[in-house]
Amino acid sequence: TSSLSQNARAGQSFSYTITASGAGPITYSAGSLPAWLTFTTDPLSGTPQSGDVGTTKVNLTATKRDR
């Protein structure tokens, strides 16, 4: 489990590395991302603009794959 401990600021690059524990390969997925935030591989990243100001809820999932 990881908790977001930083804020994104308009016009500034944002990056967030997801952390999870457990043995074996762990895959990550993200849903409900705002248009400015991308997630193709860890970390989440992007640059919000002034029109993106406000609170956004992002759902992240870490899944342990069986070997």
C-alpha positions as protocol buffer text, in pm:
chain_id: "A"
residue {
  index: 1
  type: THR
  ca { x: 0 y: 0 z: 0 }
}
residue {
  index: 2
  type: SER
  ca { x: 126 y: 348 z: -78 }
}
residue {
  index: 3
  type: SER
  ca { x: -24 y: 681 z: 17 }
}
residue {
  index: 4
  type: LEU
  ca { x: 13 y: 992 z: -192 }
}
residue {
  index: 5
  type: SER
  ca { x: 224 y: 1231 z: 8 }
}
residue {
  index: 6
  type: GLN
  ca { x: 270 y: 1506 z: -248 }
}
residue {
  index: 7
  type: ASN
  ca { x: 62 y: 1754 z: -443 }
}
residue {
  index: 8
  type: ALA
  ca { x: 72 y: 1840 z: -810 }
}
residue {
  index: 9
  type: ARG
  ca { x: 116 y: 2208 z: -894 }
}
residue {
  index: 10
  type: ALA
  ca { x: -6 y: 2375 z: -1213 }
}
residue {
  index: 11
  type: GLY
  ca { x: 273 y: 2413 z: -1469 }
}
residue {
  index: 12
  type: GLN
  ca { x: 515 y: 2190 z: -1276 }
}
residue {
  index: 13
  type: SER
  ca { x: 614 y: 1835 z: -1360 }
}
residue {
  index: 14
  type: PHE
  ca { x: 457 y: 1575 z: -1129 }
}
residue {
  index: 15
  type: SER
  ca { x: 578 y: 1220 z: -1066 }
}
residue {
  index: 16
  type: TYR
  ca { x: 463 y: 955 z: -820 }
}
residue {
  index: 17
  type: THR
  ca { x: 625 y: 614 z: -773 }
}
residue {
  index: 18
  type: ILE
  ca { x: 393 y: 338 z: -657 }
}
residue {
  index: 19
  type: THR
  ca { x: 520 y: 102 z: -388 }
}
residue {
  index: 20
  type: ALA
  ca { x: 391 y: -241 z: -293 }
}
residue {
  index: 21
  type: SER
  ca { x: 537 y: -530 z: -98 }
}
residue {
  index: 22
  type: GLY
  ca { x: 522 y: -904 z: -146 }
}
residue {
  index: 23
  type: ALA
  ca { x: 712 y: -1183 z: -311 }
}
residue {
  index: 24
  type: GLY
  ca { x: 689 y: -1247 z: -681 }
}
residue {
  index: 25
  type: PRO
  ca { x: 614 y: -1021 z: -974 }
}
residue {
  index: 26
  type: ILE
  ca { x: 378 y: -734 z: -898 }
}
residue {
  index: 27
  type: THR
  ca { x: 191 y: -555 z: -1175 }
}
residue {
  index: 28
  type: TYR
  ca { x: 29 y: -215 z: -1143 }
}
residue {
  index: 29
  type: SER
  ca { x: -273 y: -63 z: -1308 }
}
residue {
  index: 30
  type: ALA
  ca { x: -438 y: 276 z: -1286 }
}
residue {
  index: 31
  type: GLY
  ca { x: -791 y: 387 z: -1359 }
}
residue {
  index: 32
  type: SER
  ca { x: -977 y: 718 z: -1358 }
}
residue {
  index: 33
  type: LEU
  ca { x: -673 y: 925 z: -1452 }
}
residue {
  index: 34
  type: PRO
  ca { x: -712 y: 1293 z: -1536 }
}
residue {
  index: 35
  type: ALA
  ca { x: -608 y: 1380 z: -1893 }
}
residue {
  index: 36
  type: TRP
  ca { x: -276 y: 1533 z: -1783 }
}
residue {
  index: 37
  type: LEU
  ca { x: -159 y: 1227 z: -1587 }
}
residue {
  index: 38
  type: THR
  ca { x: -10 y: 924 z: -1764 }
}
residue {
  index: 39
  type: PHE
  ca { x: 72 y: 575 z: -1647 }
}
residue {
  index: 40
  type: THR
  ca { x: 230 y: 334 z: -1892 }
}
residue {
  index: 41
  type: THR
  ca { x: 489 y: 206 z: -1646 }
}
residue {
  index: 42
  type: ASP
  ca { x: 572 y: 314 z: -1293 }
}
residue {
  index: 43
  type: PRO
  ca { x: 578 y: 608 z: -1209 }
}
residue {
  index: 44
  type: LEU
  ca { x: 264 y: 812 z: -1269 }
}
residue {
  index: 45
  type: SER
  ca { x: 369 y: 1138 z: -1432 }
}
residue {
  index: 46
  type: GLY
  ca { x: 249 y: 1449 z: -1605 }
}
residue {
  index: 47
  type: THR
  ca { x: 220 y: 1826 z: -1587 }
}
residue {
  index: 48
  type: PRO
  ca { x: -112 y: 1975 z: -1480 }
}
residue {
  index: 49
  type: GLN
  ca { x: -220 y: 2313 z: -1614 }
}
residue {
  index: 50
  type: SER
  ca { x: -417 y: 2589 z: -1440 }
}
residue {
  index: 51
  type: GLY
  ca { x: -747 y: 2437 z: -1559 }
}
residue {
  index: 52
  type: ASP
  ca { x: -662 y: 2115 z: -1374 }
}
residue {
  index: 53
  type: VAL
  ca { x: -665 y: 2273 z: -1026 }
}
residue {
  index: 54
  type: GLY
  ca { x: -872 y: 2083 z: -770 }
}
residue {
  index: 55
  type: THR
  ca { x: -885 y: 1746 z: -601 }
}
residue {
  index: 56
  type: THR
  ca { x: -867 y: 1436 z: -816 }
}
residue {
  index: 57
  type: LYS
  ca { x: -923 y: 1079 z: -702 }
}
residue {
  index: 58
  type: VAL
  ca { x: -700 y: 823 z: -876 }
}
residue {
  index: 59
  type: ASN
  ca { x: -744 y: 448 z: -830 }
}
residue {
  index: 60
  type: LEU
  ca { x: -426 y: 240 z: -833 }
}
residue {
  index: 61
  type: THR
  ca { x: -412 y: -138 z: -811 }
}
residue {
  index: 62
  type: ALA
  ca { x: -115 y: -363 z: -736 }
}
residue {
  index: 63
  type: THR
  ca { x: -160 y: -729 z: -828 }
}
residue {
  index: 64
  type: LYS
  ca { x: 73 y: -1013 z: -742 }
}
residue {
  index: 65
  type: ARG
  ca { x: 95 y: -1260 z: -1029 }
}
residue {
  index: 66
  type: ASP
  ca { x: 137 y: -1627 z: -950 }
}
residue {
  index: 67
  type: ARG
  ca { x: 451 y: -1775 z: -1093 }
}
